[in-house]
Coordinates of C-alpha atoms and ligand atoms in Angstrom, one line a residue:
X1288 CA 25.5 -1.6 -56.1
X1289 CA 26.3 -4.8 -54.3
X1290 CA 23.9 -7.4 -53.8
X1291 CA 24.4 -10.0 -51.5
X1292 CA 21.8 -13.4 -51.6
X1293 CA 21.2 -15.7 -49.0
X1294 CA 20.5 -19.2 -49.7
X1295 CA 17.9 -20.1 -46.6
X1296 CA 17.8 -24.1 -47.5
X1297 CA 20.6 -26.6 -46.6
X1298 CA 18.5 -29.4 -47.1
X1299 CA 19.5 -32.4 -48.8
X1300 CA 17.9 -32.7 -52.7
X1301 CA 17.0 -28.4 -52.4
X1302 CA 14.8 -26.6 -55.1
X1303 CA 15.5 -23.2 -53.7
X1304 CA 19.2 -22.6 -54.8
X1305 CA 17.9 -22.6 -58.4
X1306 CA 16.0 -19.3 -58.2
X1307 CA 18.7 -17.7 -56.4
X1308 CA 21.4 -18.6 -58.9
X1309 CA 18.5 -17.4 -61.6
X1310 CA 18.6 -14.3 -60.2
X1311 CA 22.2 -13.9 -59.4
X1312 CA 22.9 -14.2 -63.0
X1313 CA 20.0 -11.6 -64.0
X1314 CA 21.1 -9.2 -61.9
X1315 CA 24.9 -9.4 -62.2
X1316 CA 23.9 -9.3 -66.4
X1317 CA 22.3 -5.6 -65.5
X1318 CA 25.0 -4.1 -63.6
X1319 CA 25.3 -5.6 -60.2
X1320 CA 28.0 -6.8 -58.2
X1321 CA 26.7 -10.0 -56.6
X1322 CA 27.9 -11.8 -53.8
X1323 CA 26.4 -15.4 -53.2
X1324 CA 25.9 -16.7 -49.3
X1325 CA 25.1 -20.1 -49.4
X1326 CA 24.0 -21.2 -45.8
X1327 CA 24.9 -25.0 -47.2
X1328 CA 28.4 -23.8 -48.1
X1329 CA 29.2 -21.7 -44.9
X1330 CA 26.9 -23.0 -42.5
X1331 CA 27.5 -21.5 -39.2
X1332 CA 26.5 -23.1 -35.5
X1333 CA 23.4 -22.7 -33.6
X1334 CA 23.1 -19.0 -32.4
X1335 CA 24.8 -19.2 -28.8
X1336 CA 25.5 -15.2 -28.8
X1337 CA 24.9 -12.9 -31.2
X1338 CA 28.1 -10.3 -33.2
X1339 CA 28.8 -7.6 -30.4
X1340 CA 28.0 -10.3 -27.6
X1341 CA 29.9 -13.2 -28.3
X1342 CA 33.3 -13.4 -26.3
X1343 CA 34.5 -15.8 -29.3
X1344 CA 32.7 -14.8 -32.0
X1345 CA 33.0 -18.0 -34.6
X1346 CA 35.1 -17.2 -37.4
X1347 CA 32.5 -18.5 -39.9
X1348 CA 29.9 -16.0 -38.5
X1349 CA 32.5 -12.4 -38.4
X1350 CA 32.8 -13.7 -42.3
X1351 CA 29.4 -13.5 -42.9
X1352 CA 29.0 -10.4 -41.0
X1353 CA 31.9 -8.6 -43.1
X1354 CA 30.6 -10.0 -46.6
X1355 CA 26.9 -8.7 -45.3
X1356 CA 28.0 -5.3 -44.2
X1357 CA 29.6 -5.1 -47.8
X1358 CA 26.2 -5.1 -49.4
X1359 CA 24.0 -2.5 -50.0
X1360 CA 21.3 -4.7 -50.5
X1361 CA 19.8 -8.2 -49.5
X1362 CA 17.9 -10.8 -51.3
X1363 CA 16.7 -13.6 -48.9
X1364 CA 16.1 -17.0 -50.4
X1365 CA 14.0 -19.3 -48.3
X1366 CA 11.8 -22.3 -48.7
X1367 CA 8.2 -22.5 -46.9
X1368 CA 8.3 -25.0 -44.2
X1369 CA 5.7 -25.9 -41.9
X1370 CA 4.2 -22.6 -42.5
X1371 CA 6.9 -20.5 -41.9
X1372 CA 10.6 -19.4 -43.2
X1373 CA 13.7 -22.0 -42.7
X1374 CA 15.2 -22.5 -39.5
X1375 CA 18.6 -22.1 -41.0
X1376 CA 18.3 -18.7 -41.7
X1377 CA 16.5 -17.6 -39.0
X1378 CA 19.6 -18.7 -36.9
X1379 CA 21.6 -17.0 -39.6
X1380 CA 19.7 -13.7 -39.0
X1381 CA 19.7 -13.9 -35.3
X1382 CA 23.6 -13.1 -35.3
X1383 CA 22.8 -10.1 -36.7
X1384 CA 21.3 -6.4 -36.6
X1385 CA 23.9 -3.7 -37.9
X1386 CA 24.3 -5.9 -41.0
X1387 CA 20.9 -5.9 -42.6
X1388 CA 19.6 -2.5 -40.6
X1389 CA 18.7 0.7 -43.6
X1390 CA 19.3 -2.3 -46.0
X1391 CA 16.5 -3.0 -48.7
X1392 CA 16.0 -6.3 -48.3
X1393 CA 13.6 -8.4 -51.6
X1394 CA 12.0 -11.7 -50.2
X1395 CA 11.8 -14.9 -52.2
X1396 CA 9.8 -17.5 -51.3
X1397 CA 10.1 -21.6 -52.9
X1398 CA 7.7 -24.3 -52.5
X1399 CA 6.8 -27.5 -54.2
X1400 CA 2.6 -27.1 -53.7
X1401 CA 0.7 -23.9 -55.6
X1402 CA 1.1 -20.9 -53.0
X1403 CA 4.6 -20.2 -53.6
X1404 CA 5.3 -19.8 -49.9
X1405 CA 3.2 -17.1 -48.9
X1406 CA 3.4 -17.7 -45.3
X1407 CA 7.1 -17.6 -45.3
X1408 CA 6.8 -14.2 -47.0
X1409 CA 4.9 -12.4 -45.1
X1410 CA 6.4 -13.6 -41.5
X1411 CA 9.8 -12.9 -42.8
X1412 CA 8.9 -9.5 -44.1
X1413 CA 7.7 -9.0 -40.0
X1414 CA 11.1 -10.4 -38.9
X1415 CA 13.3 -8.2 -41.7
X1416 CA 11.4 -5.0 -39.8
X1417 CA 12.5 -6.0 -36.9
X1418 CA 16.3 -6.1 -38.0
X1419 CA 15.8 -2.5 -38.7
X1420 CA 15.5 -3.2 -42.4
X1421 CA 13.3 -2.2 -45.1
X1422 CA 11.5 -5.2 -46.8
X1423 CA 10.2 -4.4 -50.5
X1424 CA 6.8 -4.8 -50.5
X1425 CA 6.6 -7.0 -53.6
X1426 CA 7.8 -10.5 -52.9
X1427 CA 9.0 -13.3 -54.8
X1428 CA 6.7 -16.5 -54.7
X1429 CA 7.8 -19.4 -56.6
X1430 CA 5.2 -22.1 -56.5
X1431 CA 5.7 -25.8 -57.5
X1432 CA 9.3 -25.4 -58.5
X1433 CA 9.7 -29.2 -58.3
X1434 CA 8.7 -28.4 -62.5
X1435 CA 9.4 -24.6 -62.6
X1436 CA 13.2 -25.4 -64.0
X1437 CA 14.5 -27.7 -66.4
X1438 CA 17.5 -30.6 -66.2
X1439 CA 19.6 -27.6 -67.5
X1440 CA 18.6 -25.8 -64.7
X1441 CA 16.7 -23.3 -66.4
X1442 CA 13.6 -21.4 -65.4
X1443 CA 10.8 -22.3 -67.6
X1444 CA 8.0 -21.5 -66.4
X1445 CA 6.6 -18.4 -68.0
X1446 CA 4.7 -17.1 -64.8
X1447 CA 7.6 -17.2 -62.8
X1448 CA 9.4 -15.6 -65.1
X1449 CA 7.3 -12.8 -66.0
X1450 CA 6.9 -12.6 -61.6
X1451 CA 10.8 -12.6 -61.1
X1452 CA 11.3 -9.8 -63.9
X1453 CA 8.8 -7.4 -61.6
X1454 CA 10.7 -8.4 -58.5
X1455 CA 13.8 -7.4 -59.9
X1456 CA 12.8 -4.4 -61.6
X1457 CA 11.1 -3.2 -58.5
X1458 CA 14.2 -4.1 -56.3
X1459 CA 16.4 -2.5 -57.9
X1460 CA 14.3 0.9 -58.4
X1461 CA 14.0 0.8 -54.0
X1462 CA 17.5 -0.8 -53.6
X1463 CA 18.8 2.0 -55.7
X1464 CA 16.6 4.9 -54.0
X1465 CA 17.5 3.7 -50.1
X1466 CA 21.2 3.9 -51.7
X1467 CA 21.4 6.9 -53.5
X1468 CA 20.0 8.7 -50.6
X1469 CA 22.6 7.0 -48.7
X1470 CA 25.6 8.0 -50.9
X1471 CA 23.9 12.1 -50.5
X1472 CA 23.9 11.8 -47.2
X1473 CA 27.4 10.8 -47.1
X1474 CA 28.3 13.4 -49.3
X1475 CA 26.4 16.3 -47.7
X1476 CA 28.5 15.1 -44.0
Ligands
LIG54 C1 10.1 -29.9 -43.4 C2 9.3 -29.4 -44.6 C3 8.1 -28.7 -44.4 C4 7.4 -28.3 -45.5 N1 6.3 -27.5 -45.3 C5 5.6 -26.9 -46.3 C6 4.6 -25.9 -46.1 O1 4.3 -25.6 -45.0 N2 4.0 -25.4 -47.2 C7 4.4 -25.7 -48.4 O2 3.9 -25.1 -49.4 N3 5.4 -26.6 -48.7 C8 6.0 -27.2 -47.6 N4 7.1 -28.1 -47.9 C9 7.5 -28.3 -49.2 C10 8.6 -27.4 -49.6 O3 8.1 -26.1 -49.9 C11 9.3 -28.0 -50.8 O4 9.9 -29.2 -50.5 C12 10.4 -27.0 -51.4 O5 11.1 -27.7 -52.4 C13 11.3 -26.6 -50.3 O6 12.4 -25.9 -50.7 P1 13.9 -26.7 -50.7 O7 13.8 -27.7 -51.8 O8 14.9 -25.6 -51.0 O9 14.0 -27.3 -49.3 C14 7.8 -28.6 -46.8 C15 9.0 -29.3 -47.0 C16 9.7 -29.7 -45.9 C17 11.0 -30.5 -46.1

């Protein structure tokens, strides 16, 4: 299965890449392909037409369509900010519906206080609906990562650990169900 993650913060001295390239490296480990989007390293311009629209599509945003039609499954990455998900990837998601829609998409949330970005969860599991996707139920908080990884870059803390193992294990068991039933339908055509 290919997994693509999106890296929702740009902003200068980010926490949030850290738990994305945790899991990146957990899940390529059991078997998955990964693919990396980092909205820092291919940041595409303010949403003036979405794909299908545009009569001059930016190059930057028909290669991010392509790499997200090639996954079968999305993990978003996003910091809380002033109550919500980033503006970065909201703008990132506007461009797009085909890409993400019949897609299980896994929700991870990063910020520095105690409630791991709840907020940011739940209104982006209300937005990933309305991209015609399936948002797992079980999210990804990761509170106070300011101390959740060390200089090495490794998580340490043994909650978040023990939480990103479940999010992972129950990822992949829906990721894998929304794609085996996609690979029988495509079989039974
Ligand atoms: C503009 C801004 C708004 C923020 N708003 C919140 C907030 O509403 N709730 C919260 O828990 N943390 C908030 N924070 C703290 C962030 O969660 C924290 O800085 C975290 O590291 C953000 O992820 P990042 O490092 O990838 O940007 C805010 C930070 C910024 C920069």
């Amino acid at each position: 299965m290919k997994i693509a993650i999106i890296i929702g913060s740009i902003r200068q001295g980010r926490q949030s890449q850290k738990i994305a390239h945790y899991l990146q490296h957990k899940l390529a480990a059991n078997g998955s392909t990964i693919d990396l989007i980092d909205l820092a390293e291919t940041p595409l311009p303010m949403l003036e037409e979405r794909v299908g629209k545009h009569p001059q599509l930016p190059a930057e945003v028909q290669d991010l369509s392509n790499r997200l039609h090639a996954a079968d499954a999305i993990i978003m990455v996003t910091p809380e900010y002033h109550g919500s998900f980033s503006g970065v990837l909201k703008n990132a998601l506007d461009y797009f519906y085909g890409e993400f829609s019949k897609k299980a998409i896994g929700i991870v949330t990063v910020s520095a206080g105690k409630f791991g970005g709840i907020n940011a969860a739940t209104q982006l599991q209300q937005v990933i609906l309305s991209l015609g996707a399936f948002p797992l139920p079980s999210k990804l908080l990761v509170p106070e990562v300011y101390g959740a990884f060390n200089e090495a870059q490794e998580l340490t803390n043994e909650f978040t650990s023990r939480s990103a193992q479940k999010f992972m294990d129950d990822f992949q068991w829906f990721a894998s169900a929304i794609y085996e039933k996609k690979q029988q339908a495509t079989l039974s055509v």
